[in-house]
């Protein structure tokens, strides 16, 4: 049992505790055999250790919460509306807390927290500038629309038509500005989210987060307490702050990028004699340099004043010849050695060396790692004068995982493609090396979104733009496919997989059989809530139902308009629910709510309506494929598979063995993308179609691998780690 301390002897403060322990230690040196001193030390430590530990854990948790709050404050300063939503802030804080709780269990650099904030602040500053411009444009358009609407009231009939046309154009521009703001806000949100966490992955109503500081690595704790208590930009006025906090909030004028209060986050100064492990990976031992020649003695006749007055003769500038960047190395080991040399010397060719490694990652089948490599290089502090746009590689990755207009990958792909303007593409194509690969990467990024996403994205325009350099045969095949898939995105993968391998007659017979089965299922049902069964039966007499069903049943019907209108109207569950409620009210002669115990009846109604819409969509696909049937044969599905095969052949013919390394790699990737589409249609069991969860997990795999092996570093360290692993990773 530990000795106790009298109440009057307890130190009044932490400083007093340390002073007493120091005094006892001094006494112990003078009286080494006095057990009373040892007992006193044991009593002091035992009495206060638990309290000190609890305070330390509380301080660590509090500083982590402050760090997360500082990141959220960046979002408020842009500003992004999500950061005013308490539910979002809870999910955002939980995501960061979970990430930090895992990340800090491994070694980290002392400046980790400050550098993370500095990187985010710099990127947020750019997004804030774009948002300021778009919001100003939206505000100006709102003023112009208000003026046009005010003038419309007293205008004559001729002037009214002109004003209406101008009003439609202005509202269209306003819609474009709104979409641009939404996309840029989402881009800024992704900057502020933890590495590897997507917006869709945020947890609604997350459980309370509890840090476990006891498991933090010692370097992580040191880094945490090295981070300043207050954000260094605390004194700067936020973008949306007002002089009078309770005054009505006017629409603020957009703030120029130079005035945005995000550039005060300073990087932590490097600790003396402390360098990250990867900064010394490639440094060679310095060879002793030759001794400097001794200065020639100044003649005594020249006075000190004269030496100070007479300037030395100006040195003649020697112009250095500009040399073109080297071509990419085709051998992976050579590419890595070039990176090592450029990284060690901080050579101007460092960006070319990094791009070279990224294309080798693609050559091995890892587009996700190629993107991560370029992204880490972009966010590092290395002197890289120019670099291929990482988002082009990210767009190519997500483009290969779009299979229908409902896919989550389509939304991400659309956002990325919106920033790939033709001037930027032309600029990238002109780069040497790297430029010859850009059209192929753009094709991969936009091909499947153009086929399966419809024309409401700019993917169809971009895929045609990418194909300009692939030859006339390629353009013709591409246009044929785009016409075949149409502008509404209804010809999805599931629709194509349902098509029979036979001719048009067998397809019609199959659809008629499915429709007959549907009729039997509806009319012969005897169980369930009667009013819902009667409601669906009564729907068959409605004009839109009768027209669509007759068109599908008739062997020679081509009423595409009627079937398409039906399928588009009842594609949404809300529209089906509204139809059911109206029909049930008609059956009951009163708008009674559906009884709680009959919820299954509503599900039965909705599912059967969706089945009917599915039959209608398949009929529309059959009509479209019949009009674009390939003379080479192969039935209806051959109208898709044959052009895909021809398109792949055109891609493969567009490069020669003498073409640059990056062009051949990107062309193979484009050919593989086309082949994946064909395989997904032909083989239902193929593994090329991924869920959104798989797609996001594979993209974040490099970060997960770093965390799994305990690696922790900044963007520069991530880059070196990825380059170091390329030789040991087998092809995908």
XYZ file of C-alpha atoms in Angstrom:
732
model
C 0.000 0.000 0.000
C 1.368 3.363 -1.062
C 2.021 5.919 1.655
C -0.455 8.743 1.833
C 0.183 12.458 1.884
C -1.308 14.709 4.487
C -3.802 17.138 3.026
C -1.741 20.147 4.076
C 1.278 18.743 2.196
C -0.354 18.454 -1.241
C 1.216 20.809 -3.806
C -1.106 23.648 -4.733
C -0.112 23.673 -8.415
C 1.689 21.655 -11.061
C 4.716 23.919 -10.665
C 4.745 23.267 -6.913
C 4.582 19.504 -7.581
C 7.599 19.673 -9.875
C 9.496 21.821 -7.357
C 8.853 19.371 -4.537
C 9.835 16.363 -6.678
C 13.041 18.185 -7.659
C 13.817 18.953 -4.022
C 13.183 15.337 -2.995
C 15.450 14.101 -5.783
C 18.229 16.363 -4.483
C 17.712 15.028 -0.962
C 17.814 11.478 -2.315
C 21.233 12.066 -3.799
C 22.517 13.238 -0.407
C 20.696 10.556 1.619
C 20.478 7.511 -0.687
C 19.345 5.152 2.073
C 16.507 7.268 3.462
C 13.359 5.273 2.613
C 11.135 8.120 3.778
C 12.245 10.187 0.761
C 11.461 7.320 -1.633
C 8.101 6.855 0.052
C 7.344 10.548 -0.280
C 8.176 10.496 -4.019
C 6.059 7.365 -4.522
C 3.146 8.982 -2.667
C 3.333 12.180 -4.711
C 3.534 10.388 -8.042
C 0.843 7.849 -7.165
C -1.502 10.540 -5.923
C -1.170 12.860 -8.925
C -0.334 10.546 -11.878
C -3.916 9.640 -12.744
C -4.967 13.289 -12.654
C -2.013 14.358 -14.816
C -2.727 11.601 -17.317
C -6.420 12.557 -17.514
C -5.493 16.210 -18.061
C -3.027 15.270 -20.791
C -5.584 13.091 -22.605
C -8.111 15.910 -22.312
C -5.600 18.402 -23.734
C -4.755 16.127 -26.674
C -8.416 15.550 -27.497
C -9.121 19.272 -27.192
C -6.284 20.170 -29.577
C -7.503 17.623 -32.118
C -10.985 19.130 -31.941
C -9.435 22.580 -32.443
C -7.561 21.284 -35.498
C -10.777 19.897 -37.035
C -12.604 23.125 -36.194
C -9.848 25.077 -37.978
C -10.375 23.010 -41.126
C -14.129 23.614 -40.890
C -13.377 27.326 -40.485
C -11.640 27.258 -43.879
C -14.909 26.029 -45.390
C -16.825 28.840 -43.689
C -14.373 31.441 -44.995
C -14.723 30.388 -48.650
C -17.769 30.322 -47.838
C -19.580 26.990 -48.407
C -23.130 26.646 -47.089
C -22.618 23.079 -45.845
C -20.371 24.393 -43.091
C -23.334 26.240 -41.573
C -25.285 22.959 -41.307
C -24.904 21.309 -37.913
C -25.661 17.838 -39.296
C -22.951 18.191 -41.937
C -20.462 19.531 -39.402
C -21.113 16.499 -37.220
C -20.451 14.099 -40.111
C -17.442 16.148 -41.245
C -15.926 16.192 -37.749
C -16.511 12.467 -37.314
C -14.762 11.702 -40.631
C -11.721 13.779 -39.668
C -11.708 12.412 -36.137
C -11.738 8.811 -37.364
C -8.952 9.577 -39.825
C -6.765 11.279 -37.216
C -7.378 8.581 -34.629
C -5.970 6.021 -37.097
C -3.312 8.210 -38.683
C -1.699 9.427 -35.458
C -0.957 5.917 -34.279
C 1.967 5.959 -36.732
C 5.002 8.284 -36.872
C 4.316 11.742 -38.301
C 6.468 14.777 -38.996
C 6.627 17.526 -36.415
C 5.081 20.017 -38.842
C 2.281 17.677 -39.986
C -0.629 19.769 -38.683
C 0.681 23.134 -39.879
C 1.622 21.771 -43.308
C -1.772 20.104 -43.741
C -3.517 23.401 -43.017
C -1.135 25.314 -45.288
C -1.828 22.961 -48.215
C -5.573 23.198 -47.693
C -5.531 26.971 -47.300
C -3.622 27.460 -50.543
C -6.008 25.270 -52.516
C -9.082 26.777 -50.860
C -7.854 30.235 -51.833
C -8.021 29.237 -55.487
C -11.531 27.793 -55.096
C -12.661 30.909 -53.228
C -11.478 33.047 -56.131
C -13.429 30.966 -58.648
C -16.537 31.029 -56.448
C -16.272 34.784 -55.971
C -16.222 35.269 -59.745
C -19.175 32.919 -60.297
C -21.218 34.493 -57.502
C -20.596 37.935 -58.886
C -21.692 36.735 -62.294
C -24.845 35.243 -60.738
C -25.583 38.505 -58.946
C -25.155 40.545 -62.135
C -27.428 38.150 -64.023
C -30.067 38.432 -61.288
C -30.026 42.246 -61.686
C -30.345 41.943 -65.469
C -33.217 39.452 -65.186
C -35.043 41.751 -62.773
C -34.636 44.671 -65.201
C -35.909 42.607 -68.143
C -38.924 41.371 -66.177
C -39.745 44.906 -65.081
C -39.547 46.132 -68.690
C -41.702 43.251 -69.894
C -44.837 44.603 -68.220
C -45.150 47.757 -70.325
C -43.664 46.474 -73.582
C -45.492 46.236 -76.900
C -46.078 42.874 -78.571
C -43.007 43.172 -80.833
C -40.705 44.331 -78.063
C -42.187 41.722 -75.725
C -40.975 38.901 -77.978
C -37.426 40.325 -77.995
C -37.479 40.760 -74.230
C -38.708 37.202 -73.735
C -35.899 35.806 -75.881
C -33.337 37.861 -73.957
C -34.875 36.714 -70.672
C -34.614 33.047 -71.661
C -30.941 33.533 -72.563
C -30.203 35.279 -69.268
C -31.912 32.566 -67.225
C -29.931 29.946 -69.112
C -26.696 31.773 -68.201
C -27.927 32.017 -64.619
C -28.472 28.268 -64.551
C -24.954 27.685 -65.874
C -23.558 29.932 -63.142
C -25.549 28.039 -60.496
C -24.200 24.727 -61.788
C -20.676 26.111 -61.822
C -21.042 27.273 -58.214
C -22.361 23.870 -57.138
C -19.501 22.046 -58.873
C -16.832 24.354 -57.470
C -18.265 24.077 -53.969
C -18.117 20.295 -54.273
C -14.509 20.559 -55.462
C -13.658 22.738 -52.451
C -15.406 20.278 -50.146
C -13.221 17.461 -51.449
C -10.144 19.545 -50.620
C -11.257 19.814 -46.999
C -12.278 16.187 -46.525
C -9.769 13.696 -45.075
C -7.617 11.753 -47.578
C -9.525 8.879 -49.130
C -12.957 10.093 -47.899
C -15.594 11.040 -50.468
C -18.557 13.336 -49.805
C -20.955 10.439 -50.400
C -19.152 8.398 -47.728
C -19.932 10.855 -44.903
C -21.984 9.208 -42.163
C -25.350 10.727 -41.287
C -25.997 10.895 -37.528
C -22.538 9.568 -36.633
C -21.926 8.078 -33.185
C -19.984 10.151 -30.641
C -16.298 10.106 -31.433
C -13.816 9.204 -28.708
C -10.119 9.646 -29.353
C -7.667 7.145 -27.890
C -4.584 9.336 -27.284
C -2.896 6.543 -25.321
C -2.358 4.743 -28.640
C -0.906 7.790 -30.444
C 2.715 7.576 -31.525
C 5.087 9.779 -29.548
C 5.985 11.771 -32.677
C 2.272 12.394 -33.294
C 1.800 13.789 -29.779
C 4.856 16.010 -30.243
C 3.512 17.235 -33.582
C 0.132 17.943 -32.029
C 1.566 20.115 -29.250
C 3.929 21.829 -31.711
C 0.886 23.108 -33.606
C -0.160 26.580 -32.378
C -3.176 26.860 -30.134
C -4.875 29.456 -32.353
C -5.026 29.482 -36.158
C -2.499 31.968 -37.534
C -5.151 33.629 -39.685
C -7.499 34.227 -36.716
C -7.119 37.968 -36.867
C -8.033 38.213 -40.566
C -11.593 39.223 -41.358
C -13.683 36.333 -42.716
C -15.144 36.735 -46.183
C -18.697 36.965 -44.947
C -18.152 38.966 -41.742
C -20.100 42.205 -41.329
C -19.328 45.359 -39.355
C -22.666 45.118 -37.510
C -23.356 41.519 -36.514
C -27.092 42.065 -36.130
C -27.596 44.262 -39.199
C -29.566 42.787 -42.124
C -27.063 40.904 -44.252
C -26.724 42.477 -47.725
C -25.312 40.565 -50.678
C -21.551 41.012 -50.233
C -19.418 42.099 -53.120
C -17.138 39.325 -54.267
C -13.705 39.587 -52.713
C -10.691 39.442 -55.038
C -8.528 36.385 -54.661
C -5.682 38.473 -53.319
C -7.790 39.579 -50.338
C -9.081 36.163 -49.331
C -8.371 35.408 -45.696
C -6.829 32.016 -46.354
C -3.208 32.795 -47.035
C -2.083 33.354 -43.468
C -1.631 29.696 -42.629
C 2.097 29.465 -42.332
C 4.120 26.331 -42.676
C 5.834 25.120 -39.553
C 9.544 25.859 -39.745
C 11.659 22.744 -40.100
C 13.207 21.559 -36.888
C 17.006 21.825 -36.716
C 18.760 18.548 -37.545
C 15.395 16.952 -38.235
C 14.619 15.899 -41.801
C 11.963 13.572 -43.121
C 13.368 10.174 -43.983
C 12.524 10.529 -47.677
C 14.414 13.816 -48.068
C 17.716 11.976 -47.567
C 16.855 8.842 -49.537
C 18.650 9.863 -52.672
C 21.400 12.159 -51.350
C 24.903 11.059 -52.163
C 27.949 11.591 -50.011
C 29.481 14.884 -50.829
C 32.920 14.600 -52.411
C 35.490 16.925 -50.884
C 35.751 19.947 -53.076
C 39.043 21.402 -54.191
C 40.351 24.180 -51.921
C 39.467 27.649 -53.060
C 42.354 29.496 -54.689
C 43.933 32.119 -52.508
C 43.121 35.690 -53.378
C 45.870 37.518 -55.200
C 47.605 40.099 -52.990
C 46.582 43.690 -53.622
C 49.501 45.907 -54.612
C 50.509 48.194 -51.798
C 50.285 51.210 -54.060
C 46.522 50.849 -54.192
C 44.950 52.375 -51.123
C 41.975 50.884 -49.270
C 39.825 53.810 -50.392
C 40.692 53.145 -54.019
C 39.882 49.485 -53.637
C 36.462 50.417 -52.312
C 35.791 52.943 -55.093
C 36.965 51.034 -58.149
C 34.287 48.440 -59.048
C 35.287 45.100 -60.535
C 34.762 44.695 -64.289
C 31.282 43.347 -65.112
C 31.196 39.692 -65.977
C 30.012 38.851 -69.461
C 26.718 36.941 -69.252
C 27.000 33.516 -70.806
C 23.642 32.487 -72.275
C 22.738 28.889 -71.519
C 21.236 27.036 -74.454
C 17.684 25.900 -73.791
C 17.281 22.175 -74.208
C 14.016 20.360 -74.803
C 12.817 18.091 -71.986
C 13.867 14.470 -72.467
C 11.399 11.925 -73.788
C 9.854 9.502 -71.315
C 11.875 6.392 -70.571
C 10.215 3.192 -71.769
C 11.951 1.069 -69.148
C 10.441 1.347 -65.661
C 13.776 1.066 -63.871
C 15.249 3.816 -66.028
C 12.232 6.028 -65.263
C 12.759 5.526 -61.523
C 16.489 6.304 -61.792
C 15.690 9.514 -63.683
C 13.282 10.500 -60.947
C 15.924 9.830 -58.291
C 18.472 12.002 -60.104
C 15.978 14.818 -60.742
C 14.670 14.669 -57.160
C 18.162 14.770 -55.684
C 19.273 17.704 -57.840
C 15.849 19.443 -57.874
C 16.244 19.461 -61.648
C 13.850 21.358 -63.958
C 13.058 17.950 -65.476
C 11.575 16.685 -62.201
C 8.012 17.139 -63.486
C 8.822 15.102 -66.615
C 10.299 12.336 -64.443
C 7.157 12.244 -62.266
C 4.886 12.079 -65.319
C 7.061 9.268 -66.686
C 6.467 7.229 -63.511
C 2.716 7.968 -63.689
C 2.518 6.535 -67.220
C 4.371 3.443 -66.052
C 1.701 3.014 -63.381
C -0.942 3.158 -66.151
C 1.086 0.661 -68.189
C 0.861 -1.712 -65.223
C -2.911 -1.233 -64.981
C -3.104 1.263 -62.094
C -4.739 4.474 -63.293
C -5.652 5.191 -59.665
C -2.007 5.178 -58.571
C -0.997 7.305 -61.579
C -3.516 9.913 -60.441
C -2.319 9.752 -56.824
C 1.309 10.147 -57.961
C 0.543 13.331 -59.908
C -1.737 14.651 -57.158
C 0.979 14.186 -54.524
C 3.466 15.956 -56.798
C 1.029 18.821 -57.347
C 0.488 19.380 -53.622
C 4.141 19.010 -52.645
C 6.504 21.937 -52.274
C 8.888 20.601 -54.897
C 10.051 23.016 -57.624
C 7.974 21.596 -60.493
C 7.445 24.216 -63.221
C 4.622 22.346 -64.971
C 2.760 19.084 -64.667
C 0.019 17.248 -66.521
C -3.350 17.936 -64.886
C -4.027 15.184 -62.297
C -7.785 15.582 -62.706
C -7.500 14.369 -66.314
C -6.234 11.043 -64.955
C -8.959 11.031 -62.284
C -11.591 11.706 -64.948
C -10.229 8.781 -66.986
C -10.480 6.543 -63.918
C -14.100 7.441 -63.151
C -15.033 7.467 -66.848
C -14.279 3.742 -67.058
C -16.821 3.049 -64.289
C -19.924 4.743 -65.734
C -22.548 2.200 -66.829
C -25.854 4.048 -66.504
C -27.214 7.525 -65.911
C -27.909 6.569 -62.267
C -24.288 5.697 -61.457
C -22.560 7.786 -58.792
C -19.463 7.719 -60.989
C -21.341 9.748 -63.625
C -21.805 12.694 -61.234
C -18.098 12.694 -60.358
C -17.155 12.305 -64.010
C -19.414 15.197 -65.003
C -17.842 17.492 -62.421
C -14.319 16.651 -63.589
C -15.146 16.996 -67.288
C -16.633 20.453 -66.723
C -13.137 21.775 -66.008
C -11.534 20.251 -69.127
C -12.164 23.064 -71.580
C -10.968 22.871 -75.220
C -8.281 25.572 -74.671
C -6.863 23.593 -71.730
C -6.966 20.374 -73.763
C -5.168 22.043 -76.678
C -2.526 23.359 -74.294
C -1.990 19.895 -72.809
C -1.858 18.267 -76.242
C 0.949 20.639 -77.274
C 3.191 19.526 -74.375
C 6.263 17.458 -75.164
C 6.533 14.938 -73.734
C 3.087 13.907 -72.500
C 0.897 15.697 -75.030
C 0.394 12.760 -77.441
C -1.342 10.808 -74.639
C -3.889 13.524 -73.820
C -6.474 12.763 -76.589
C -6.573 9.111 -75.543
C -6.962 9.958 -71.848
C -9.724 12.401 -72.737
C -11.417 9.682 -74.788
C -11.298 7.266 -71.837
C -12.670 9.976 -69.538
C -15.645 10.817 -71.751
C -16.483 7.655 -73.768
C -18.690 5.756 -71.301
C -20.260 8.948 -69.850
C -21.204 9.896 -73.435
C -22.756 6.492 -74.139
C -24.589 5.859 -70.879
C -25.031 9.353 -69.425
C -26.827 11.078 -72.291
C -26.297 14.540 -73.685
C -27.027 16.454 -70.451
C -23.263 16.317 -69.793
C -20.528 17.652 -72.050
C -19.094 14.145 -72.450
C -20.445 13.681 -76.038
C -18.789 16.923 -77.165
C -15.496 16.034 -75.461
C -15.346 12.491 -76.822
C -15.850 13.836 -80.339
C -13.198 16.484 -79.686
C -10.803 13.767 -78.536
C -11.440 11.711 -81.678
C -10.445 14.419 -84.141
C -6.922 13.062 -84.412
C -7.814 9.371 -84.704
C -8.832 9.313 -88.346
C -12.047 9.569 -90.384
C -12.961 5.914 -89.839
C -12.828 6.386 -86.079
C -15.055 9.469 -86.211
C -17.661 7.684 -88.308
C -17.834 4.710 -85.944
C -18.000 6.998 -82.914
C -20.839 9.067 -84.395
C -22.697 5.845 -85.197
C -22.447 4.700 -81.578
C -23.466 8.091 -80.153
C -26.557 8.161 -82.393
C -27.371 4.615 -81.387
C -27.212 5.292 -77.656
C -29.145 8.535 -78.056
C -29.272 11.664 -75.958
C -31.439 10.473 -73.059
C -29.104 7.851 -71.602
C -31.889 5.232 -71.568
C -29.814 2.580 -73.371
C -28.040 1.441 -70.223
C -26.024 -1.688 -69.623
C -28.934 -3.598 -68.056
C -31.124 -2.857 -71.085
C -28.444 -4.075 -73.483
C -27.902 -7.262 -71.503
C -31.607 -8.145 -71.782
C -31.578 -8.036 -75.584
C -31.750 -11.495 -77.185
C -28.899 -12.649 -79.373
C -31.335 -13.409 -82.204
C -32.945 -11.140 -84.800
C -35.605 -8.461 -84.496
C -38.486 -10.950 -84.625
C -37.232 -12.888 -81.603
C -36.761 -9.640 -79.688
C -40.356 -8.625 -80.391
C -41.605 -12.043 -79.315
C -39.676 -11.842 -76.074
C -41.084 -8.411 -75.228
C -44.637 -9.497 -76.042
C -44.245 -12.498 -73.744
C -42.971 -10.306 -70.899
C -45.916 -7.930 -71.354
C -48.396 -10.816 -71.365
C -46.922 -12.148 -68.118
C -47.229 -8.689 -66.604
C -50.912 -8.515 -67.605
C -51.646 -11.875 -66.010
C -49.866 -10.887 -62.816
C -51.925 -7.692 -62.542
C -55.360 -8.946 -63.477
C -55.252 -12.319 -61.699
C -53.993 -11.079 -58.336
C -56.487 -11.964 -55.588
C -54.715 -11.056 -52.361
C -53.615 -7.679 -51.018
C -55.585 -4.475 -50.431
C -58.410 -4.362 -52.971
C -58.408 -0.600 -53.722
C -54.738 -0.691 -54.816
C -55.314 -3.751 -57.041
C -58.335 -2.052 -58.601
C -56.359 1.197 -59.036
C -53.645 -0.494 -61.093
C -56.247 -2.360 -63.152
C -58.067 0.906 -63.864
C -54.800 2.476 -65.052
C -54.853 0.176 -68.075
C -57.787 2.158 -69.456
C -55.904 5.454 -69.344
C -54.875 6.797 -72.766
C -51.138 6.870 -72.018
C -51.209 3.259 -70.797
C -53.348 2.034 -73.678
C -51.154 3.745 -76.307
C -47.873 2.422 -74.873
C -49.131 -1.161 -74.385
C -50.617 -1.365 -77.886
C -47.393 -0.070 -79.405
C -45.373 -2.760 -77.607
C -47.823 -5.523 -78.565
C -48.215 -4.624 -82.259
C -45.694 -6.464 -84.474
C -45.101 -3.518 -86.822
C -45.674 -0.537 -84.543
C -43.199 2.334 -84.466
C -44.978 4.654 -82.015
C -41.724 5.641 -80.327
C -43.129 8.963 -79.164
C -45.978 7.439 -77.160
C -43.849 4.771 -75.479
C -41.023 7.233 -74.728
C -43.457 9.705 -73.121
C -44.895 6.945 -70.923
C -41.469 5.671 -69.841
C -40.183 9.179 -69.087
C -43.266 10.136 -67.072
C -43.271 7.111 -64.771
C -39.536 6.675 -64.409
C -39.688 8.315 -60.966
C -41.197 6.623 -57.883
C -42.779 9.910 -56.806
C -44.767 10.124 -60.029
C -45.904 6.518 -59.573
C -46.905 7.233 -55.963
C -48.953 10.264 -57.040
C -50.704 8.146 -59.713
C -51.564 5.449 -57.177
C -52.988 7.936 -54.672
C -55.172 9.534 -57.355
C -56.444 6.166 -58.584
C -57.103 4.850 -55.062
C -59.041 8.033 -54.266
C -61.091 7.455 -57.429
C -61.848 3.867 -56.410
C -62.855 4.868 -52.875
C -64.610 8.083 -54.015
C -62.658 9.897 -51.289
C -58.987 10.830 -50.776
C -58.362 8.476 -47.834
C -54.771 7.872 -46.773
C -53.329 4.406 -47.260
C -53.743 2.336 -44.055
C -50.501 1.635 -42.243
C -51.001 -2.112 -42.473
C -51.334 -1.896 -46.281
C -47.907 -0.436 -47.039
C -47.047 -3.634 -48.893
C -49.815 -2.833 -51.354
C -48.102 0.434 -52.245
C -44.810 -1.376 -52.807
C -46.609 -3.885 -55.043
C -48.081 -1.045 -57.118
C -44.745 0.751 -57.508
C -42.746 -2.356 -58.385
C -45.229 -3.447 -61.052
C -45.223 0.038 -62.576
C -41.430 -0.028 -62.676
C -41.589 -3.435 -64.402
C -43.891 -1.976 -67.050
C -41.547 0.990 -67.535
C -38.663 -1.474 -67.894
C -40.518 -3.284 -70.682
C -41.174 0.075 -72.356
C -37.486 1.049 -72.132
C -36.430 -2.300 -73.597
C -38.870 -1.798 -76.479
C -37.426 1.666 -77.108
C -33.916 0.189 -77.119
C -35.020 -2.464 -79.597
C -36.519 0.222 -81.858
C -33.344 2.281 -81.700
C -31.124 -0.709 -82.430
C -33.395 -1.819 -85.266
C -33.001 1.562 -86.959
C -29.204 1.402 -86.517
C -28.791 -2.305 -87.284
C -25.330 -3.189 -88.566
C -25.310 -4.643 -92.101
C -22.600 -7.048 -90.890
C -25.310 -8.919 -88.963
C -25.263 -10.227 -85.431
C -28.887 -9.406 -84.585
C -29.951 -6.378 -82.594
C -27.068 -6.637 -80.159
C -24.695 -6.774 -83.096
C -25.688 -3.189 -83.828
C -23.746 -2.278 -80.681
C -21.017 -4.919 -80.499
C -19.839 -4.610 -84.109
C -19.278 -0.826 -83.981
C -17.471 -1.253 -80.660
C -15.115 -3.815 -82.194
C -14.496 -1.546 -85.182
C -13.855 1.420 -82.886
C -11.241 -0.547 -80.980
C -9.492 -1.491 -84.222
C -9.389 2.167 -85.248
C -7.821 3.111 -81.892
C -5.176 0.407 -82.254
C -4.385 1.548 -85.808
C -3.943 5.160 -84.688
C -0.534 4.411 -83.120
C 2.596 2.865 -84.552
C 5.453 1.073 -82.782
C 7.526 4.216 -83.316
C 5.011 6.425 -81.465
C 6.070 7.959 -78.110
C 5.852 5.729 -75.062
C 3.028 7.718 -73.426
C 0.934 7.643 -76.613
C 1.176 3.857 -76.879
C 0.319 3.426 -73.175
C -2.709 5.742 -73.389
C -3.887 4.116 -76.632
C -3.789 0.680 -74.985
C -5.840 2.096 -72.112
C -8.425 3.476 -74.577
C -8.608 0.123 -76.385
C -9.063 -1.654 -73.051
C -11.893 0.736 -72.125
C -13.740 -0.105 -75.335
C -13.098 -3.800 -74.772
C -14.511 -3.544 -71.231
C -17.770 -2.099 -72.561
C -18.114 -4.958 -75.040
C -17.266 -7.558 -72.401
C -19.770 -6.072 -69.930
C -22.552 -6.351 -72.531
C -21.677 -9.877 -73.690
C -20.869 -11.468 -70.323
C -23.278 -10.818 -67.460
C -20.902 -12.587 -65.060
C -17.893 -10.436 -65.960
C -16.201 -8.561 -63.133
C -15.578 -5.332 -65.060
C -18.686 -3.610 -63.660
C -17.958 -2.251 -60.187
C -20.181 -0.808 -57.525
C -19.664 2.760 -56.338
C -18.110 1.397 -53.154
C -15.551 -0.636 -55.130
C -14.736 2.316 -57.376
C -14.092 4.673 -54.459
C -12.147 2.040 -52.517
C -9.810 1.326 -55.441
C -9.170 5.054 -55.896
C -8.168 5.449 -52.246
C -6.120 2.220 -52.235
C -2.724 4.015 -52.326
C -3.583 5.904 -49.129
C -4.893 2.730 -47.487
C -1.648 0.939 -48.364
C 0.405 3.740 -46.829
C -1.641 3.567 -43.660
C -1.462 -0.241 -43.560
C 2.349 -0.218 -43.527
C 2.526 2.638 -41.028
C 3.829 5.249 -43.463
C 3.109 8.862 -42.605
C 4.366 11.913 -44.450
C 3.397 14.990 -46.405
C 2.646 15.101 -50.136
C 6.344 14.944 -51.008
C 6.772 11.838 -48.869
C 3.738 10.205 -50.523
C 5.256 10.858 -53.943
C 8.573 9.237 -53.018
C 6.791 6.289 -51.406
C 4.758 5.648 -54.571
C 7.801 5.861 -56.840
C 9.700 3.507 -54.550
C 6.929 0.871 -54.810
C 6.437 0.747 -58.579
C 9.097 -1.895 -59.155
C 7.592 -4.316 -56.627
C 3.913 -4.138 -57.675
C 2.758 -6.789 -60.191
C 0.647 -5.709 -63.201
C -3.085 -5.495 -62.459
